[in-house]
PDB file of C-alpha atoms and ligand atoms in Angstrom:
ATOM      1  CA  MET A  10      12.488 -11.380 -24.591  1.00 94.00           C
ATOM      2  CA  ILE A  11       9.944 -14.189 -24.657  1.00 97.00           C
ATOM      3  CA  GLU A  12       9.267 -15.946 -27.932  1.00 97.00           C
ATOM      4  CA  ALA A  13       6.653 -18.668 -28.215  1.00 97.00           C
ATOM      5  CA  THR A  14       5.873 -20.612 -31.358  1.00 98.00           C
ATOM      6  CA  ASP A  15       2.926 -22.991 -31.613  1.00 98.00           C
ATOM      7  CA  ILE A  16       2.995 -24.012 -27.973  1.00 97.00           C
ATOM      8  CA  ASP A  17       0.574 -26.622 -26.615  1.00 97.00           C
ATOM      9  CA  THR A  18       0.050 -27.763 -23.058  1.00 98.00           C
ATOM     10  CA  SER A  19      -2.300 -30.097 -21.243  1.00 98.00           C
ATOM     11  CA  TYR A  20      -3.351 -31.247 -17.791  1.00 97.00           C
ATOM     12  CA  GLY A  21      -3.618 -35.017 -17.412  1.00 94.00           C
ATOM     13  CA  GLY A  22      -4.053 -35.554 -21.134  1.00 92.00           C
ATOM     14  CA  ILE A  23      -6.620 -32.762 -21.579  1.00 97.00           C
ATOM     15  CA  GLN A  24      -5.193 -30.087 -23.835  1.00 97.00           C
ATOM     16  CA  VAL A  25      -5.800 -26.517 -22.628  1.00 98.00           C
ATOM     17  CA  LEU A  26      -3.492 -24.387 -24.808  1.00 98.00           C
ATOM     18  CA  TRP A  27      -3.370 -24.781 -28.564  1.00 98.00           C
ATOM     19  CA  ASP A  28      -0.729 -23.496 -31.004  1.00 97.00           C
ATOM     20  CA  LEU A  29      -0.015 -20.244 -29.166  1.00 97.00           C
ATOM     21  CA  SER A  30       2.519 -18.007 -30.882  1.00 97.00           C
ATOM     22  CA  PHE A  31       3.530 -14.602 -29.547  1.00 95.00           C
ATOM     23  CA  SER A  32       6.444 -12.564 -28.310  1.00 96.00           C
ATOM     24  CA  VAL A  33       6.965 -10.059 -25.517  1.00 97.00           C
ATOM     25  CA  SER A  34      10.038  -7.854 -25.356  1.00 95.00           C
ATOM     26  CA  GLU A  35      11.279  -5.596 -22.611  1.00 92.00           C
ATOM     27  CA  GLU A  36      10.861  -2.647 -24.976  1.00 93.00           C
ATOM     28  CA  GLU A  37       7.091  -2.834 -24.502  1.00 95.00           C
ATOM     29  CA  GLY A  38       4.950  -1.151 -21.838  1.00 95.00           C
ATOM     30  CA  VAL A  39       1.845  -3.218 -21.142  1.00 98.00           C
ATOM     31  CA  VAL A  40       0.937  -6.382 -23.029  1.00 98.00           C
ATOM     32  CA  ALA A  41      -2.519  -7.645 -22.063  1.00 98.00           C
ATOM     33  CA  ILE A  42      -4.022 -11.087 -22.363  1.00 97.00           C
ATOM     34  CA  VAL A  43      -7.756 -11.116 -21.867  1.00 96.00           C
ATOM     35  CA  GLY A  44     -10.322 -13.854 -22.249  1.00 94.00           C
ATOM     36  CA  PRO A  45     -13.235 -15.543 -20.510  1.00 92.00           C
ATOM     37  CA  ASN A  46     -12.914 -17.734 -17.395  1.00 91.00           C
ATOM     38  CA  GLY A  47     -11.144 -20.970 -18.087  1.00 94.00           C
ATOM     39  CA  ALA A  48      -9.615 -19.739 -21.366  1.00 95.00           C
ATOM     40  CA  GLY A  49      -6.130 -20.707 -20.179  1.00 97.00           C
ATOM     41  CA  LYS A  50      -4.662 -17.326 -19.183  1.00 96.00           C
ATOM     42  CA  SER A  51      -3.174 -18.460 -15.862  1.00 96.00           C
ATOM     43  CA  THR A  52      -1.951 -21.658 -17.480  1.00 97.00           C
ATOM     44  CA  LEU A  53      -0.068 -19.593 -20.040  1.00 97.00           C
ATOM     45  CA  LEU A  54       1.733 -17.696 -17.260  1.00 97.00           C
ATOM     46  CA  ARG A  55       2.602 -20.998 -15.580  1.00 96.00           C
ATOM     47  CA  VAL A  56       4.079 -22.195 -18.870  1.00 97.00           C
ATOM     48  CA  LEU A  57       6.188 -19.042 -19.207  1.00 97.00           C
ATOM     49  CA  SER A  58       7.386 -19.464 -15.606  1.00 96.00           C
ATOM     50  CA  GLY A  59       8.621 -22.976 -16.328  1.00 96.00           C
ATOM     51  CA  ILE A  60       6.140 -24.494 -13.861  1.00 95.00           C
ATOM     52  CA  GLN A  61       3.845 -26.077 -16.442  1.00 96.00           C
ATOM     53  CA  PRO A  62       5.631 -28.064 -19.184  1.00 96.00           C
ATOM     54  CA  ILE A  63       4.831 -27.644 -22.862  1.00 97.00           C
ATOM     55  CA  ASP A  64       3.821 -30.669 -24.943  1.00 97.00           C
ATOM     56  CA  ASP A  65       4.749 -29.204 -28.283  1.00 96.00           C
ATOM     57  CA  GLY A  66       6.080 -26.038 -29.885  1.00 97.00           C
ATOM     58  CA  GLU A  67       9.017 -23.847 -28.985  1.00 97.00           C
ATOM     59  CA  LEU A  68       9.422 -21.411 -26.107  1.00 98.00           C
ATOM     60  CA  THR A  69      12.547 -19.373 -25.471  1.00 97.00           C
ATOM     61  CA  LEU A  70      13.317 -16.742 -22.832  1.00 97.00           C
ATOM     62  CA  TRP A  71      16.179 -14.481 -23.820  1.00 96.00           C
ATOM     63  CA  GLY A  72      17.250 -17.139 -26.288  1.00 96.00           C
ATOM     64  CA  GLU A  73      17.269 -20.040 -23.796  1.00 96.00           C
ATOM     65  CA  ASP A  74      14.924 -22.969 -24.355  1.00 96.00           C
ATOM     66  CA  ILE A  75      12.406 -23.249 -21.501  1.00 95.00           C
ATOM     67  CA  GLU A  76      13.071 -26.978 -21.302  1.00 93.00           C
ATOM     68  CA  SER A  77      16.604 -26.264 -20.111  1.00 94.00           C
ATOM     69  CA  LEU A  78      15.454 -23.846 -17.396  1.00 94.00           C
ATOM     70  CA  GLN A  79      14.234 -24.298 -13.827  1.00 94.00           C
ATOM     71  CA  PRO A  80      11.539 -21.892 -12.554  1.00 94.00           C
ATOM     72  CA  SER A  81      14.227 -20.146 -10.446  1.00 93.00           C
ATOM     73  CA  ASP A  82      16.362 -19.618 -13.591  1.00 95.00           C
ATOM     74  CA  VAL A  83      13.374 -17.943 -15.242  1.00 96.00           C
ATOM     75  CA  VAL A  84      13.165 -15.463 -12.343  1.00 95.00           C
ATOM     76  CA  ASP A  85      16.918 -14.853 -12.458  1.00 94.00           C
ATOM     77  CA  MET A  86      16.719 -14.125 -16.171  1.00 94.00           C
ATOM     78  CA  GLY A  87      14.091 -11.454 -15.615  1.00 95.00           C
ATOM     79  CA  PHE A  88      10.624 -12.999 -15.937  1.00 97.00           C
ATOM     80  CA  VAL A  89       8.746 -12.661 -12.647  1.00 96.00           C
ATOM     81  CA  HIS A  90       5.196 -13.919 -12.226  1.00 95.00           C
ATOM     82  CA  VAL A  91       2.888 -12.556  -9.514  1.00 95.00           C
ATOM     83  CA  SER A  92       0.279 -15.288  -9.382  1.00 89.00           C
ATOM     84  CA  GLU A  93      -3.425 -14.937  -8.650  1.00 84.00           C
ATOM     85  CA  GLU A  94      -2.901 -16.641  -5.277  1.00 82.00           C
ATOM     86  CA  ARG A  95      -0.337 -13.954  -4.297  1.00 84.00           C
ATOM     87  CA  ASN A  96       1.611 -16.583  -2.276  1.00 88.00           C
ATOM     88  CA  LEU A  97       2.720 -14.257   0.492  1.00 95.00           C
ATOM     89  CA  PHE A  98       4.410 -15.507   3.634  1.00 95.00           C
ATOM     90  CA  ASN A  99       1.537 -14.624   5.954  1.00 96.00           C
ATOM     91  CA  GLU A 100       3.463 -15.040   9.193  1.00 97.00           C
ATOM     92  CA  MET A 101       6.289 -12.815   8.010  1.00 97.00           C
ATOM     93  CA  THR A 102       6.246  -9.025   8.036  1.00 98.00           C
ATOM     94  CA  VAL A 103       5.833  -6.818   4.995  1.00 98.00           C
ATOM     95  CA  GLU A 104       9.549  -6.036   5.038  1.00 97.00           C
ATOM     96  CA  GLU A 105      10.542  -9.702   5.354  1.00 97.00           C
ATOM     97  CA  ASN A 106       8.287 -10.574   2.417  1.00 97.00           C
ATOM     98  CA  LEU A 107       9.983  -7.892   0.335  1.00 97.00           C
ATOM     99  CA  GLU A 108      13.390  -9.233   1.367  1.00 95.00           C
ATOM    100  CA  MET A 109      12.334 -12.705   0.209  1.00 93.00           C
ATOM    101  CA  GLY A 110      11.676 -11.244  -3.238  1.00 92.00           C
ATOM    102  CA  ALA A 111      15.250  -9.977  -3.327  1.00 89.00           C
ATOM    103  CA  TYR A 112      16.915 -13.266  -2.452  1.00 78.00           C
ATOM    104  CA  LYS A 113      19.052 -13.122  -5.604  1.00 75.00           C
ATOM    105  CA  ARG A 114      19.325  -9.337  -5.730  1.00 74.00           C
ATOM    106  CA  ARG A 115      20.819  -8.541  -2.348  1.00 79.00           C
ATOM    107  CA  GLU A 116      23.183  -5.846  -3.600  1.00 85.00           C
ATOM    108  CA  ASN A 117      20.377  -3.397  -4.538  1.00 87.00           C
ATOM    109  CA  MET A 118      17.938  -4.509  -1.872  1.00 93.00           C
ATOM    110  CA  GLU A 119      17.775  -1.291   0.133  1.00 93.00           C
ATOM    111  CA  SER A 120      17.252   0.989  -2.846  1.00 94.00           C
ATOM    112  CA  ASN A 121      14.772  -1.407  -4.469  1.00 95.00           C
ATOM    113  CA  MET A 122      12.793  -1.572  -1.250  1.00 96.00           C
ATOM    114  CA  GLN A 123      12.676   2.214  -1.088  1.00 96.00           C
ATOM    115  CA  GLU A 124      11.366   2.286  -4.659  1.00 95.00           C
ATOM    116  CA  VAL A 125       8.618  -0.159  -3.696  1.00 96.00           C
ATOM    117  CA  TYR A 126       7.766   1.991  -0.674  1.00 97.00           C
ATOM    118  CA  ASP A 127       7.694   5.115  -2.860  1.00 94.00           C
ATOM    119  CA  LEU A 128       5.295   3.351  -5.216  1.00 93.00           C
ATOM    120  CA  PHE A 129       3.114   1.954  -2.412  1.00 94.00           C
ATOM    121  CA  PRO A 130       3.580   4.223   0.657  1.00 95.00           C
ATOM    122  CA  ILE A 131       1.098   2.176   2.694  1.00 95.00           C
ATOM    123  CA  LEU A 132       3.575  -0.716   2.635  1.00 97.00           C
ATOM    124  CA  GLU A 133       6.190   1.436   4.347  1.00 97.00           C
ATOM    125  CA  GLU A 134       3.659   2.354   7.038  1.00 97.00           C
ATOM    126  CA  ARG A 135       2.881  -1.339   7.466  1.00 97.00           C
ATOM    127  CA  SER A 136       6.475  -2.580   7.144  1.00 97.00           C
ATOM    128  CA  SER A 137       6.489  -4.358  10.543  1.00 98.00           C
ATOM    129  CA  GLN A 138       2.987  -5.794  10.173  1.00 98.00           C
ATOM    130  CA  LYS A 139       2.457  -9.457   9.301  1.00 97.00           C
ATOM    131  CA  ALA A 140       1.444  -9.964   5.673  1.00 97.00           C
ATOM    132  CA  GLY A 141      -1.514 -12.143   6.672  1.00 96.00           C
ATOM    133  CA  SER A 142      -3.120  -9.241   8.530  1.00 97.00           C
ATOM    134  CA  LEU A 143      -3.038  -6.815   5.573  1.00 96.00           C
ATOM    135  CA  SER A 144      -6.187  -5.911   3.616  1.00 93.00           C
ATOM    136  CA  GLY A 145      -6.724  -7.541   0.217  1.00 90.00           C
ATOM    137  CA  GLY A 146      -5.512  -4.437  -1.606  1.00 91.00           C
ATOM    138  CA  GLU A 147      -2.426  -4.142   0.583  1.00 94.00           C
ATOM    139  CA  GLN A 148      -1.638  -7.827   0.047  1.00 95.00           C
ATOM    140  CA  GLN A 149      -1.844  -7.308  -3.704  1.00 94.00           C
ATOM    141  CA  MET A 150       0.503  -4.317  -3.451  1.00 94.00           C
ATOM    142  CA  LEU A 151       2.899  -6.435  -1.399  1.00 96.00           C
ATOM    143  CA  ALA A 152       2.779  -9.277  -3.921  1.00 96.00           C
ATOM    144  CA  ILE A 153       3.618  -6.839  -6.729  1.00 96.00           C
ATOM    145  CA  GLY A 154       6.257  -5.152  -4.585  1.00 96.00           C
ATOM    146  CA  ARG A 155       7.875  -8.492  -3.836  1.00 96.00           C
ATOM    147  CA  GLY A 156       7.911  -9.233  -7.567  1.00 96.00           C
ATOM    148  CA  LEU A 157       9.640  -5.902  -8.233  1.00 96.00           C
ATOM    149  CA  MET A 158      12.323  -6.715  -5.656  1.00 96.00           C
ATOM    150  CA  ALA A 159      13.579  -9.411  -8.057  1.00 94.00           C
ATOM    151  CA  GLU A 160      14.348  -6.662 -10.628  1.00 95.00           C
ATOM    152  CA  PRO A 161      12.206  -8.113 -13.424  1.00 96.00           C
ATOM    153  CA  LYS A 162      12.559  -7.139 -17.048  1.00 97.00           C
ATOM    154  CA  ILE A 163       9.073  -8.540 -17.645  1.00 98.00           C
ATOM    155  CA  LEU A 164       6.602  -8.657 -14.747  1.00 98.00           C
ATOM    156  CA  ALA A 165       3.529 -10.865 -15.237  1.00 98.00           C
ATOM    157  CA  LEU A 166       0.507  -9.914 -13.156  1.00 97.00           C
ATOM    158  CA  ASP A 167      -2.335 -12.428 -12.923  1.00 96.00           C
ATOM    159  CA  GLU A 168      -5.569 -10.615 -12.078  1.00 95.00           C
ATOM    160  CA  PRO A 169      -4.030  -7.881  -9.894  1.00 94.00           C
ATOM    161  CA  SER A 170      -7.482  -6.381  -9.277  1.00 91.00           C
ATOM    162  CA  GLU A 171      -8.983  -9.678  -8.098  1.00 88.00           C
ATOM    163  CA  GLY A 172     -11.097  -9.116  -4.994  1.00 84.00           C
ATOM    164  CA  LEU A 173     -10.406  -5.371  -4.793  1.00 87.00           C
ATOM    165  CA  ALA A 174     -13.076  -2.698  -4.298  1.00 87.00           C
ATOM    166  CA  PRO A 175     -13.714  -0.543  -7.404  1.00 88.00           C
ATOM    167  CA  GLN A 176     -11.885   2.510  -6.044  1.00 87.00           C
ATOM    168  CA  ILE A 177      -8.849   0.436  -5.075  1.00 88.00           C
ATOM    169  CA  THR A 178      -8.958  -1.226  -8.491  1.00 91.00           C
ATOM    170  CA  ASP A 179      -8.692   2.169 -10.186  1.00 92.00           C
ATOM    171  CA  ARG A 180      -5.677   3.029  -8.054  1.00 91.00           C
ATOM    172  CA  MET A 181      -4.111  -0.348  -8.791  1.00 92.00           C
ATOM    173  CA  PHE A 182      -4.375   0.346 -12.532  1.00 95.00           C
ATOM    174  CA  GLU A 183      -2.675   3.733 -12.005  1.00 94.00           C
ATOM    175  CA  LYS A 184       0.168   1.938 -10.230  1.00 93.00           C
ATOM    176  CA  ILE A 185       0.433  -0.644 -13.016  1.00 96.00           C
ATOM    177  CA  GLU A 186       0.720   2.167 -15.538  1.00 96.00           C
ATOM    178  CA  ALA A 187       3.455   3.784 -13.434  1.00 95.00           C
ATOM    179  CA  ILE A 188       5.403   0.508 -13.129  1.00 96.00           C
ATOM    180  CA  SER A 189       5.150  -0.027 -16.882  1.00 97.00           C
ATOM    181  CA  GLU A 190       7.297   3.050 -17.476  1.00 95.00           C
ATOM    182  CA  ASP A 191      10.290   1.034 -16.220  1.00 94.00           C
ATOM    183  CA  VAL A 192       9.275  -2.623 -16.503  1.00 97.00           C
ATOM    184  CA  THR A 193       7.303  -4.443 -19.199  1.00 98.00           C
ATOM    185  CA  ILE A 194       4.032  -5.727 -17.757  1.00 98.00           C
ATOM    186  CA  LEU A 195       2.313  -8.845 -19.027  1.00 98.00           C
ATOM    187  CA  LEU A 196      -1.175  -8.300 -17.686  1.00 98.00           C
ATOM    188  CA  ILE A 197      -4.018 -10.761 -17.265  1.00 97.00           C
ATOM    189  CA  GLU A 198      -7.251  -9.124 -16.254  1.00 93.00           C
ATOM    190  CA  GLN A 199     -10.992  -9.569 -15.983  1.00 87.00           C
ATOM    191  CA  HIS A 200     -11.396  -5.777 -16.131  1.00 90.00           C
ATOM    192  CA  VAL A 201     -11.115  -5.889 -19.886  1.00 93.00           C
ATOM    193  CA  ASN A 202     -11.764  -2.211 -20.557  1.00 93.00           C
ATOM    194  CA  LYS A 203      -9.139  -1.042 -18.096  1.00 94.00           C
ATOM    195  CA  ALA A 204      -6.549  -3.598 -19.207  1.00 96.00           C
ATOM    196  CA  LEU A 205      -6.997  -2.922 -22.911  1.00 96.00           C
ATOM    197  CA  SER A 206      -6.943   0.845 -22.387  1.00 95.00           C
ATOM    198  CA  LEU A 207      -3.450   0.510 -20.904  1.00 95.00           C
ATOM    199  CA  ALA A 208      -2.076  -2.084 -23.306  1.00 97.00           C
ATOM    200  CA  GLU A 209       0.006  -1.374 -26.369  1.00 96.00           C
ATOM    201  CA  THR A 210      -0.449  -4.943 -27.539  1.00 97.00           C
ATOM    202  CA  ALA A 211      -3.295  -7.245 -26.593  1.00 97.00           C
ATOM    203  CA  TYR A 212      -4.412 -10.794 -27.213  1.00 97.00           C
ATOM    204  CA  LEU A 213      -7.823 -12.383 -26.797  1.00 96.00           C
ATOM    205  CA  LEU A 214      -7.579 -15.983 -25.585  1.00 96.00           C
ATOM    206  CA  GLU A 215     -10.613 -18.248 -25.911  1.00 95.00           C
ATOM    207  CA  ASN A 216     -10.665 -21.971 -25.223  1.00 95.00           C
ATOM    208  CA  GLY A 217      -6.881 -22.068 -25.205  1.00 97.00           C
ATOM    209  CA  GLU A 218      -6.406 -20.324 -28.564  1.00 97.00           C
ATOM    210  CA  PHE A 219      -5.609 -16.754 -29.519  1.00 97.00           C
ATOM    211  CA  VAL A 220      -8.589 -15.585 -31.550  1.00 96.00           C
ATOM    212  CA  ALA A 221      -7.494 -11.953 -31.941  1.00 95.00           C
ATOM    213  CA  GLN A 222      -4.420  -9.780 -31.562  1.00 96.00           C
ATOM    214  CA  ASP A 223      -4.300  -6.010 -31.925  1.00 96.00           C
ATOM    215  CA  THR A 224      -3.316  -2.851 -30.127  1.00 97.00           C
ATOM    216  CA  GLY A 225      -5.177  -2.613 -26.819  1.00 97.00           C
ATOM    217  CA  GLN A 226      -7.441   0.108 -28.199  1.00 96.00           C
ATOM    218  CA  GLY A 227      -7.988  -1.796 -31.452  1.00 96.00           C
ATOM    219  CA  LEU A 228      -9.018  -4.938 -29.619  1.00 96.00           C
ATOM    220  CA  LEU A 229     -11.229  -2.940 -27.253  1.00 94.00           C
ATOM    221  CA  GLU A 230     -13.164  -1.536 -30.182  1.00 93.00           C
ATOM    222  CA  SER A 231     -13.338  -4.834 -32.079  1.00 93.00           C
ATOM    223  CA  GLN A 232     -16.288  -7.086 -32.618  1.00 90.00           C
ATOM    224  CA  HIS A 233     -14.292  -9.899 -30.999  1.00 88.00           C
ATOM    225  CA  ILE A 234     -14.505  -8.256 -27.585  1.00 88.00           C
ATOM    226  CA  GLU A 235     -18.173  -7.503 -28.019  1.00 84.00           C
ATOM    227  CA  ASP A 236     -18.819 -11.129 -28.989  1.00 83.00           C
ATOM    228  CA  ALA A 237     -16.708 -12.528 -26.144  1.00 81.00           C
ATOM    229  CA  TYR A 238     -18.074 -10.360 -23.361  1.00 77.00           C
ATOM    230  CA  LEU A 239     -21.558  -9.131 -24.233  1.00 66.00           C
TER     231      LEU A 239
HETATM  232  P1  ATP B  12      -9.773 -17.706 -14.898  1.00 85.47           P
HETATM  233  O1  ATP B  12      -9.956 -16.402 -15.598  1.00 85.47           O
HETATM  234  O2  ATP B  12     -11.073 -18.305 -14.455  1.00 85.47           O
HETATM  235  O3  ATP B  12      -8.715 -17.700 -13.832  1.00 85.47           O
HETATM  236  P2  ATP B  12      -7.973 -18.823 -16.894  1.00 85.47           P
HETATM  237  O4  ATP B  12      -8.207 -18.252 -18.235  1.00 85.47           O
HETATM  238  O5  ATP B  12      -6.829 -18.313 -16.109  1.00 85.47           O
HETATM  239  O6  ATP B  12      -9.299 -18.765 -16.027  1.00 85.47           O
HETATM  240  P3  ATP B  12      -6.835 -21.440 -16.410  1.00 85.47           P
HETATM  241  O7  ATP B  12      -6.885 -21.290 -14.931  1.00 85.47           O
HETATM  242  O8  ATP B  12      -5.533 -21.366 -17.083  1.00 85.47           O
HETATM  243  O9  ATP B  12      -7.823 -20.393 -17.107  1.00 85.47           O
HETATM  244  O10 ATP B  12      -7.528 -22.816 -16.777  1.00 85.47           O
HETATM  245  C1  ATP B  12      -7.622 -23.302 -18.133  1.00 85.47           C
HETATM  246  C2  ATP B  12      -8.266 -24.672 -18.111  1.00 85.47           C
HETATM  247  O11 ATP B  12      -7.381 -25.598 -17.483  1.00 85.47           O
HETATM  248  C3  ATP B  12      -9.571 -24.730 -17.325  1.00 85.47           C
HETATM  249  O12 ATP B  12     -10.433 -25.630 -18.008  1.00 85.47           O
HETATM  250  C4  ATP B  12      -9.159 -25.304 -15.983  1.00 85.47           C
HETATM  251  O13 ATP B  12     -10.203 -26.034 -15.401  1.00 85.47           O
HETATM  252  C5  ATP B  12      -8.009 -26.228 -16.381  1.00 85.47           C
HETATM  253  N1  ATP B  12      -7.003 -26.339 -15.309  1.00 85.47           N
HETATM  254  C6  ATP B  12      -6.342 -25.305 -14.734  1.00 85.47           C
HETATM  255  N2  ATP B  12      -5.467 -25.766 -13.820  1.00 85.47           N
HETATM  256  C7  ATP B  12      -5.593 -27.113 -13.816  1.00 85.47           C
HETATM  257  C8  ATP B  12      -4.950 -28.175 -13.085  1.00 85.47           C
HETATM  258  N3  ATP B  12      -4.004 -27.928 -12.180  1.00 85.47           N
HETATM  259  N4  ATP B  12      -5.352 -29.460 -13.353  1.00 85.47           N
HETATM  260  C9  ATP B  12      -6.293 -29.696 -14.282  1.00 85.47           C
HETATM  261  N5  ATP B  12      -6.912 -28.754 -15.001  1.00 85.47           N
HETATM  262  C10 ATP B  12      -6.581 -27.475 -14.784  1.00 85.47           C
END
């Protein structure tokens, strides 16, 4: 469970997140954070991962204060962040990349890998291929698969449809919905309609502040979304 109260953060003295309060529990399916470019969505995920420090406020993950945690502790506790950059090991094979995701979960590695392959069969076909030679969609599947290998309780996905063709994007959203049956997904997306349609809870972030919170469907139908995006 993630609980944030009035958190602020800044880059080089320029504040980018203001007084954010929210919680995400592993009982939830999809929690979406949407907002225009530069709103601070990726920064928020970096804060939750323990990569970006907070200036003020309180942030706990499963009751532990983020200030006492290293980014690797955050992963061990169950919060796994698949960043926009994907950060694959391009010279390593698909299978080796998946193994890297399991570095602290060796005991279930084989069965977890099979689950990833069942979810994304193309990865099994490409298991001996170098990650750097995969298509954009396959690389995104691998990045998500590697995240799943760490057995997350909450999996944060930063723009999983970034750079994907429309048809592949639709399939990616189907996969995200399937994953969310077992793992809570914290989803950041530019495809606002698709993200909010999936989300039980959703937040609209603008200029580093939450300006609306509702069910996904409620936010989708709200004036806030119309004002922010039209
Ligand atoms: P996008 O949808 O375009 O990815 P975002 O909502 O994820 O945007 P962030 O990437 O979190 O937004 O950026 C929030 C603000 O912080 C922006 O003004 C950005 O320029 C600034 N910013 C992000 N990373 C850094 C950094 N490493 N150093 C300085 N400023 C940064």
